XYZ file of C-alpha atoms in Angstrom:
496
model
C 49.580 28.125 261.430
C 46.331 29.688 260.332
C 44.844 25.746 259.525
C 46.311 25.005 262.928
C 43.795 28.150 263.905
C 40.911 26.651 262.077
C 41.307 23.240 263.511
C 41.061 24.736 267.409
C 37.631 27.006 266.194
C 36.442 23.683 264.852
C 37.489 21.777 268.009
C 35.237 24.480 270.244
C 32.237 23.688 267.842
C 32.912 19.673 269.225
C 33.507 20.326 272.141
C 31.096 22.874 273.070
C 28.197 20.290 271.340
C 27.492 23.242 268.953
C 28.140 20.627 265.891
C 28.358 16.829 266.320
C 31.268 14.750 264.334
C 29.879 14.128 261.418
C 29.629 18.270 260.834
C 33.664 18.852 261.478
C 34.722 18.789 257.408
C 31.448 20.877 256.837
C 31.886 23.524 259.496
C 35.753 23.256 258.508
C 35.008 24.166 254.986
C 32.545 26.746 255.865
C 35.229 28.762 257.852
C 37.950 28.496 255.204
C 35.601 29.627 252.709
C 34.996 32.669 255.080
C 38.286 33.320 255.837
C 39.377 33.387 251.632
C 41.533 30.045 252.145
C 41.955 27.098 249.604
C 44.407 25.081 251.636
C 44.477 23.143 254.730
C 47.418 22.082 256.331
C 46.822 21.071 259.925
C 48.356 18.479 261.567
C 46.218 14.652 262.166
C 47.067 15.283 266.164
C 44.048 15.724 268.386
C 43.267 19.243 268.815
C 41.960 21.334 272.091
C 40.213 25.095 271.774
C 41.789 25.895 275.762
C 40.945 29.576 274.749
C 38.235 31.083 272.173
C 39.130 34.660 272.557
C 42.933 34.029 271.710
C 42.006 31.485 268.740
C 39.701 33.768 267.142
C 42.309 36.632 267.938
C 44.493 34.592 265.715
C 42.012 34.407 262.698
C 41.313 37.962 263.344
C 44.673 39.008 262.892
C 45.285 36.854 259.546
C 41.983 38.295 258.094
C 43.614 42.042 258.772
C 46.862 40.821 257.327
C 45.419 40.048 254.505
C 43.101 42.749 254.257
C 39.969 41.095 254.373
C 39.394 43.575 256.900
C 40.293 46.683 258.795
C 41.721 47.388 262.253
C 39.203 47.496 263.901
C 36.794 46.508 266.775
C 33.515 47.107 265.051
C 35.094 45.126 262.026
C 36.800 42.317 263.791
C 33.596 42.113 265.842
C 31.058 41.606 262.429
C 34.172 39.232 260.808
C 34.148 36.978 264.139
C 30.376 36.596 264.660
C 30.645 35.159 260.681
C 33.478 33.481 261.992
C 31.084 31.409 264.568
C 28.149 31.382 262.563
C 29.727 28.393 260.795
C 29.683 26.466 264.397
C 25.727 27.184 264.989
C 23.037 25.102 264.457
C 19.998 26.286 262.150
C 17.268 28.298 263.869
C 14.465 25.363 263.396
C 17.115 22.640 265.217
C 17.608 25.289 268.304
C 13.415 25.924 268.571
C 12.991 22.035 268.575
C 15.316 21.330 271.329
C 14.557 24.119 273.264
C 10.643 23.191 272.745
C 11.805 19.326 273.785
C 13.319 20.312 276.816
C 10.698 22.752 277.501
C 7.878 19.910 278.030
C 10.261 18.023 280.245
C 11.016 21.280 282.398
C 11.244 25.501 281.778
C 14.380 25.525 283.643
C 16.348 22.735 281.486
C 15.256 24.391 278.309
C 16.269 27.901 279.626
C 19.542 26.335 281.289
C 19.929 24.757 277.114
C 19.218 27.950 275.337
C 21.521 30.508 278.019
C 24.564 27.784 277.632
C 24.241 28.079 273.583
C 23.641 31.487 273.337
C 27.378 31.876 275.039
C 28.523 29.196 273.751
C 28.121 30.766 270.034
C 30.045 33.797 271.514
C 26.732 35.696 270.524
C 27.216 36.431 274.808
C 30.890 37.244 274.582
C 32.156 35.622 277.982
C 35.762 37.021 278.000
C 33.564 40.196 277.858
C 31.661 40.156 280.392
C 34.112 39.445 283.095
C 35.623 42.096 282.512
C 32.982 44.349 283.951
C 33.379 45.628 287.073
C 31.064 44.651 290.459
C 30.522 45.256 294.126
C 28.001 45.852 296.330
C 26.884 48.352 298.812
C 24.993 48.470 302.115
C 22.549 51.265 302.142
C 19.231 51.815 303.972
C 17.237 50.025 301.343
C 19.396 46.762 301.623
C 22.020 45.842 299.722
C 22.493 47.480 296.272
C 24.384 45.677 293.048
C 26.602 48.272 291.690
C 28.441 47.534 288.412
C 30.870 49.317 285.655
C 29.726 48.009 282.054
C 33.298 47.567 280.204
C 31.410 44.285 278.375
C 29.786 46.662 275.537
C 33.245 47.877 273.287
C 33.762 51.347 272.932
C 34.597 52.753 269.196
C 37.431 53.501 268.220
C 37.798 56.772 265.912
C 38.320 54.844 263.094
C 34.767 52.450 263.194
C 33.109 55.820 264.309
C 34.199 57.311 260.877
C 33.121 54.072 259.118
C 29.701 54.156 260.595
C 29.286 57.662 259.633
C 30.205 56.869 255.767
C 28.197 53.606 255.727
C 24.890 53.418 253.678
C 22.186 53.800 255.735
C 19.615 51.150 255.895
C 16.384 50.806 257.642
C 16.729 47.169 257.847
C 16.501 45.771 259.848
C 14.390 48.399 261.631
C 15.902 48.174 264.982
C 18.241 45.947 267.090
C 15.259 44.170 268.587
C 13.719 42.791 265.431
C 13.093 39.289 264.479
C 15.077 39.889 261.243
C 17.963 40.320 263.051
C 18.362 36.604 263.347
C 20.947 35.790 260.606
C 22.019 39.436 260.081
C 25.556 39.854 258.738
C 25.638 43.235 260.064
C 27.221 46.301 259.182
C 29.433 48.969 260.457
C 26.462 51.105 262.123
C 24.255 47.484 263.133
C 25.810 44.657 265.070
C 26.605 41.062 263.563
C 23.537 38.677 264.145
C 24.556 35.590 262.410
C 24.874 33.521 265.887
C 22.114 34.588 266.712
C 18.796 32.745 267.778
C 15.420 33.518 268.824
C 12.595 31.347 270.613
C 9.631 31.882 269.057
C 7.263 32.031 272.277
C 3.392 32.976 272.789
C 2.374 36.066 274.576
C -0.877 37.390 274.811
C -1.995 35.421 271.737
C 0.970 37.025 269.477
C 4.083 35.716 268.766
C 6.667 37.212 270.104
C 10.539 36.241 270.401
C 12.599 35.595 273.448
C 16.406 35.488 273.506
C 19.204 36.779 275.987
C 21.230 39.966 276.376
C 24.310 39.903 274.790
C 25.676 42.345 277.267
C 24.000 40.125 280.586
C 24.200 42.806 283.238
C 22.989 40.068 285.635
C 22.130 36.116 285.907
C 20.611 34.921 282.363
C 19.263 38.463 281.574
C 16.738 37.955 278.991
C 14.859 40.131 276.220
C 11.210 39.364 275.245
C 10.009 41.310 272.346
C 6.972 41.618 269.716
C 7.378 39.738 266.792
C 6.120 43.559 265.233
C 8.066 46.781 265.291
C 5.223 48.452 267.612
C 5.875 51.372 269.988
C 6.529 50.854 273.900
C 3.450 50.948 275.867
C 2.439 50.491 278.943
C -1.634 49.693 279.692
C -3.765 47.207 280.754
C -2.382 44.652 278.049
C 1.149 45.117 278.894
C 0.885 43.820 282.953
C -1.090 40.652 281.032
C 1.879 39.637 278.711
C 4.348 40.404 281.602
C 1.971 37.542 283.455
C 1.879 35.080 280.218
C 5.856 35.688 280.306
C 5.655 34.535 284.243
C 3.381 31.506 283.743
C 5.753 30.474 281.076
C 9.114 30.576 282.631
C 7.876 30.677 286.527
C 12.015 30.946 287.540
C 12.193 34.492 285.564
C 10.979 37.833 286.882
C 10.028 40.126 283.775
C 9.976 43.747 283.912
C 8.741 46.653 281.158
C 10.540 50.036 281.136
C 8.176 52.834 281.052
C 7.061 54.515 277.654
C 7.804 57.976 278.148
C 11.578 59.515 277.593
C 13.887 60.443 280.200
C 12.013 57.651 282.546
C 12.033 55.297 279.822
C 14.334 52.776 277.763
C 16.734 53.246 274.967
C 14.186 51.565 272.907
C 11.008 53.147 273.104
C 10.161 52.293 269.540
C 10.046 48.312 269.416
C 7.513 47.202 272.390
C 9.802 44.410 274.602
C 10.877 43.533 278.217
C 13.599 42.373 280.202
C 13.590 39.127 282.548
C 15.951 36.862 283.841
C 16.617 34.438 286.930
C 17.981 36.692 288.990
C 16.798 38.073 292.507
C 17.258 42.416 292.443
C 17.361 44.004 295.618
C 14.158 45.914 294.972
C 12.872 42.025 294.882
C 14.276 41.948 298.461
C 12.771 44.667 299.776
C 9.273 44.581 302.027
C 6.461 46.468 302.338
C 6.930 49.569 305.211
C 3.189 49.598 305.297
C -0.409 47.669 303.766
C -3.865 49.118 302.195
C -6.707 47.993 301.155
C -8.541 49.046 297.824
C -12.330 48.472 297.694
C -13.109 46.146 295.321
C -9.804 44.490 295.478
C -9.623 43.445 299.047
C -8.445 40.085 297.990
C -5.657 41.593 296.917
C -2.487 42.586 299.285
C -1.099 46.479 298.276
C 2.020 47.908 300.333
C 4.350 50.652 299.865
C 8.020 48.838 298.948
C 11.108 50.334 301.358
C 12.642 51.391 298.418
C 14.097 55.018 297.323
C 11.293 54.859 294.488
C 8.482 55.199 294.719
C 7.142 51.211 294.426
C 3.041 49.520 295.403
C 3.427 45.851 295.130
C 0.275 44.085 294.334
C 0.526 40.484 295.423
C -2.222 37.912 294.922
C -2.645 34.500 293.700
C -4.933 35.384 290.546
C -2.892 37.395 287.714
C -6.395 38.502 286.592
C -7.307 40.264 289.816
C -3.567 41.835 289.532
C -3.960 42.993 285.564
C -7.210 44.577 286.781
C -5.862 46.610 289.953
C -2.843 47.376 287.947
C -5.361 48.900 285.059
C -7.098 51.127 288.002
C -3.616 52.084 289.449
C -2.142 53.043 286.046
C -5.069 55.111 284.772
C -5.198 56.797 288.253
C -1.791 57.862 287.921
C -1.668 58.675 284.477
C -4.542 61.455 285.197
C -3.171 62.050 288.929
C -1.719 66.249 289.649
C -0.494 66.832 293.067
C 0.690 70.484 292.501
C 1.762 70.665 296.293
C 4.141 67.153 295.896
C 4.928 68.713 292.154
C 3.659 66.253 290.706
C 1.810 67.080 287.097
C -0.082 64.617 284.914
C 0.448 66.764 282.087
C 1.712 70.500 280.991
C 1.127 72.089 277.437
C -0.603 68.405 276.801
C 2.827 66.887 276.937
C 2.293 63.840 279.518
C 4.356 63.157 282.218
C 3.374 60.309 284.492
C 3.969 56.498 283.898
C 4.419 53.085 285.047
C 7.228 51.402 285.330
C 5.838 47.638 285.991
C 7.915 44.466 287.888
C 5.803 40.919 287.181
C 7.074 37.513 289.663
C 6.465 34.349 291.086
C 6.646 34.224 294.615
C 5.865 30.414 295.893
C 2.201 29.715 295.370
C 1.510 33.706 294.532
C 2.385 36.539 292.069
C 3.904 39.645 292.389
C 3.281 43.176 290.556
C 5.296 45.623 291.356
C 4.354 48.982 289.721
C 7.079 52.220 290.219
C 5.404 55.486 289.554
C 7.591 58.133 287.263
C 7.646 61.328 286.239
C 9.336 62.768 283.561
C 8.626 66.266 283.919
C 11.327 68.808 283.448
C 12.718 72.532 284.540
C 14.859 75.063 284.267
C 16.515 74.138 287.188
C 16.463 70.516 286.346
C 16.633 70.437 282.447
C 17.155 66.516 282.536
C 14.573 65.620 284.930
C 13.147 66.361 288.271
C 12.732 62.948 289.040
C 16.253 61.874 287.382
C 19.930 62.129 288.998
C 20.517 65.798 289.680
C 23.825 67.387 288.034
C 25.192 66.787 291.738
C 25.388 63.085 290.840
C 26.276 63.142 287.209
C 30.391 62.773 288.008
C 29.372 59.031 288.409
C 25.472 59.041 287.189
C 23.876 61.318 284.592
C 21.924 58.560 282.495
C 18.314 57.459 282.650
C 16.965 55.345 285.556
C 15.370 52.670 283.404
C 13.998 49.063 284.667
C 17.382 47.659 285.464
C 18.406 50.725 287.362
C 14.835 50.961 289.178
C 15.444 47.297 290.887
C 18.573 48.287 292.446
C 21.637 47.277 289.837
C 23.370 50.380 288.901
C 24.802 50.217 285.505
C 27.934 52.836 285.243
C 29.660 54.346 282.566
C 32.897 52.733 281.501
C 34.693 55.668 282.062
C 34.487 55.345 285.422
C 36.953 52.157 285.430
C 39.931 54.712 284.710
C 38.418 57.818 286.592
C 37.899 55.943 289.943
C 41.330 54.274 289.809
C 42.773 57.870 289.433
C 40.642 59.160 292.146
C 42.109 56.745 294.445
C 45.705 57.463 293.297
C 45.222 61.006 294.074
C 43.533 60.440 297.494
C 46.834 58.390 298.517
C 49.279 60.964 296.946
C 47.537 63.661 298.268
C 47.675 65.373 294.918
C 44.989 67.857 293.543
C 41.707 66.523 291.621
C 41.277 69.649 290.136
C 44.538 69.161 287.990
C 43.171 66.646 285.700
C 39.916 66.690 283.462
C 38.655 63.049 284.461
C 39.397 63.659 288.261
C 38.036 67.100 288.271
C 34.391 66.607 288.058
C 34.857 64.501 291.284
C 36.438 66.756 293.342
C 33.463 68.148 295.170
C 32.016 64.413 295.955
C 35.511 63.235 297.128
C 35.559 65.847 299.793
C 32.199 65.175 300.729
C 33.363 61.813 302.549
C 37.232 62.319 302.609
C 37.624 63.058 306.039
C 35.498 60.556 307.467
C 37.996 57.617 306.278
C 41.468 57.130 307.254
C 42.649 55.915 304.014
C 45.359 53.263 303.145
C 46.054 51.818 299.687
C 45.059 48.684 300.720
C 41.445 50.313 301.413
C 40.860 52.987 299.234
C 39.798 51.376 296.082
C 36.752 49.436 298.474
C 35.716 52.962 300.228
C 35.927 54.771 297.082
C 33.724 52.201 295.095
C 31.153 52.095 298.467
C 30.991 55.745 298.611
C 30.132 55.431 294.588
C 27.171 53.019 294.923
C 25.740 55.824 297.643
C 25.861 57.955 294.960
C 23.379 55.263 292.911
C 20.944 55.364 295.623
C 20.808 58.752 295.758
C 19.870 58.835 292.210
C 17.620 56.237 293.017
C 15.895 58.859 295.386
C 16.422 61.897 293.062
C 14.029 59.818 290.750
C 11.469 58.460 293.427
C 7.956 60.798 293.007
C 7.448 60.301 296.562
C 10.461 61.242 298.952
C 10.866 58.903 301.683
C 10.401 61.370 304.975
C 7.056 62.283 306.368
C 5.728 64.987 303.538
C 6.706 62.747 301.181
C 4.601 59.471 302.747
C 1.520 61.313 303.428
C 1.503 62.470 299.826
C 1.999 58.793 298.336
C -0.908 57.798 300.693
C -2.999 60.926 299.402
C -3.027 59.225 296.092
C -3.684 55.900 297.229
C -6.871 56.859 299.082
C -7.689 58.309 295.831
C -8.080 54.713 294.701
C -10.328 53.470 297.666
């Protein structure tokens, strides 16, 4: 049976045009070798992979059987990518057809490299439909809200084993060129079907490649070549540009380089892109200003909870230069009556969160001021979800977040289903530990529904993404009602 197993992974390769024929005894022999087996004993019938979770669940399975590894996700996961790494071509045959394609059109090579990079199972598709999504109406448009259950929690068991493991510092993070290859390890993910496009970006190389977690439509990663810290200046709106004139059909985005307002990864300088339309992307401009000196250049004020300008011009030099003034404006700018403080004990506090696009025959630059200041009161943030919020939100608003796609805890996949339960038994919230912490926000809006259990599970997830845009407003400098206007305009006419 396990030969039978092989034959179907080696049948995906063919079918999937990840190896041609001539490659089937090689790619065969490679996964046999892998999997500790001298024998083959599958059948001369043709052969059809209907299912790639199921037939690497069955290799999976024999490799625990015979202990070649443990019971685990974090093991099965680094066993499986080896698994697949026999199916994938060698990095220098992916650049050349990528670069091929590329000259004929940006969109077929990107439409090449996306299909390949799930086709290796490097994006796990039985993964990511498993995540949960909706939308909600708000008064800033539609919002995307979404319940990450792609990313595998650990069990106890890999936690342990990750604790115990040697530590290594390469490679030095998960963003790293050298983690092309990797084999991977119990505390660093599997990398060996794994490619990069080696792509220029403000005269470096840098490398571009895809989420594997793809919270939205081909969600892409461009990172330095060098493990250099975030930061955002002048040079950083130019490579979001060079990124732009590259792949016009991608938007490209930079979270900001301070914590709390900032990415996971503050220590390896990258961005996120993809072709995909946010709802911040949607939004228009409540009102327009001019800057003197950069008349030829449109400025608004974005309807959006944060607090957005969006540059739009058609020369990306004009845009890096406005951006420059706007950034060091703001990175200098106190407002003690709008609380907002460019620096205490010479800690800094204010940032840029920058947004680069085509829009027809023009570009875009959309630039979302932060703060990361902090108080008693608000230990987390001042300009981050209050504790109010943190039954559905309590983690940083970084770039994804800040264009309008909520990305929610997994937990929330069991706590919201129990939440309905309870709203159609009628039974208490404050009984249980998951349901408890959401007892206050359910009777916030309980009385305004008449609930069925054919509705509940649709009110109870809309009532969840108006919790997102509120956390979208908690972390907006500038609230949107009249005090809050007059003091974003205050610090625009500073720039006139």
């Amino acid at each position: 049976m396990i030969s039978q197993s092989v034959k179907k992974l080696v049948a995906y390769g063919l079918a999937t045009g990840l190896i041609e024929k001539e490659d089937e005894i090689f790619a065969r022999n490679r996964i046999l070798e892998i999997l500790h087996i001298d024998e083959y004993t599958a059948d001369d019938g043709d052969c059809v992979c209907e299912d790639l979770e199921a037939t690497l669940s069955e290799l999976l399975n024999y490799a625990v059987e015979k202990e070649l590894i443990g019971d685990d996700i974090t093991s099965k996961d680094l066993f499986d990518t080896k698994l697949m790494s026999a199916l994938v071509p060698r990095p220098s045959e992916v650049i050349g057809k990528f670069r091929d394609l590329y000259e004929k059109s940006p969109l077929e090579a990107t439409d090449y490299y996306y299909k390949l990079s799930q086709d290796t199972d490097y994006i796990r598709r039985y993964r990511i439909v498993k995540d949960l999504k909706w939308k909600c109406d708000t008064a800033y448009g539609e919002l995307d809200i979404t319940v990450n259950l792609s990313k595998p929690e650990k069990d106890p068991k890999a936690i342990a084993a990750a604790k115990n493991a040697k530590q290594s510092s390469y490679p030095k993070c998960m963003l790293c060129v050298e983690n092309e290859g990797y084999a991977g390890r119990m505390n660093h993910p599997a990398r060996q079907n794994h490619r990069i496009i080696p792509i220029e970006i403000d005269g470096g190389v840098w490398g571009f490649q895809y989420s594997p977690y793809v919270y939205y439509n081909e969600h892409c990663i461009v990172f330095n070549s060098l493990h250099t810290p975030m930061k955002i200046d002048r040079s950083a709106f130019k490579k979001l540009f060079d990124f732009v004139k590259l792949f016009p059909h991608y938007f490209v985005g930079s979270n900001a380089d301070l914590p709390i307002v900032g990415g996971s990864i503050l220590a390896h300088e990258h961005f996120q892109g993809g072709n995909y339309e946010f709802p911040m992307a949607k939004a228009g401009c409540d009102k327009y200003y001019t800057i003197k000196g950069f008349e030829d250049i449109s400025v608004g004020i974005v309807n959006w909870p944060m607090s957005v300008l969006r540059l739009s011009g058609t020369d990306t030099d004009r845009l890096v230069e406005l951006g420059d003034v706007i950034l060091k404006a703001w990175r200098a700018y106190t407002d003690a009556d709008a609380f907002i403080f460019a620096e205490t004990e010479g800690v800094p506090h204010n940032t840029i969160t920058p947004i680069a696009r085509k829009r027809g025959d023009k570009y875009e630059l959309d630039l979302v001021l932060r703060n990361n200041i902090t108080t008693e009161e608000h230990p987390d943030g001042v300009y981050h979800p209050h504790k109010e919020l943190h039954n559905i939100k309590k983690e940083n608003i970084g770039l994804i977040e800040v264009m309008g796609l909520a990305v929610l805890p997994s937990r929330l996949k069991k706590e919201l289903a129990m939440v309905c339960d309870a709203i159609i038994d009628g039974s208490d919230l404050a009984a249980t530990e998951e349901t408890a912490k959401h007892a206050e926000w359910v009777a916030s809006f309980k009385d305004n529904y008449a609930f069925t259990k054919e509705n509940v599970d649709a009110i109870v997830k809309d009532e969840a993404g108006k919790v997102f845009a509120k956390c979208l407003e908690h972390a907006g400098v500038y609230k949107r009602d009249e005090k809050g206007i007059a003091a974003f305009e205050k610090f625009i006419n500073t720039l006139a």
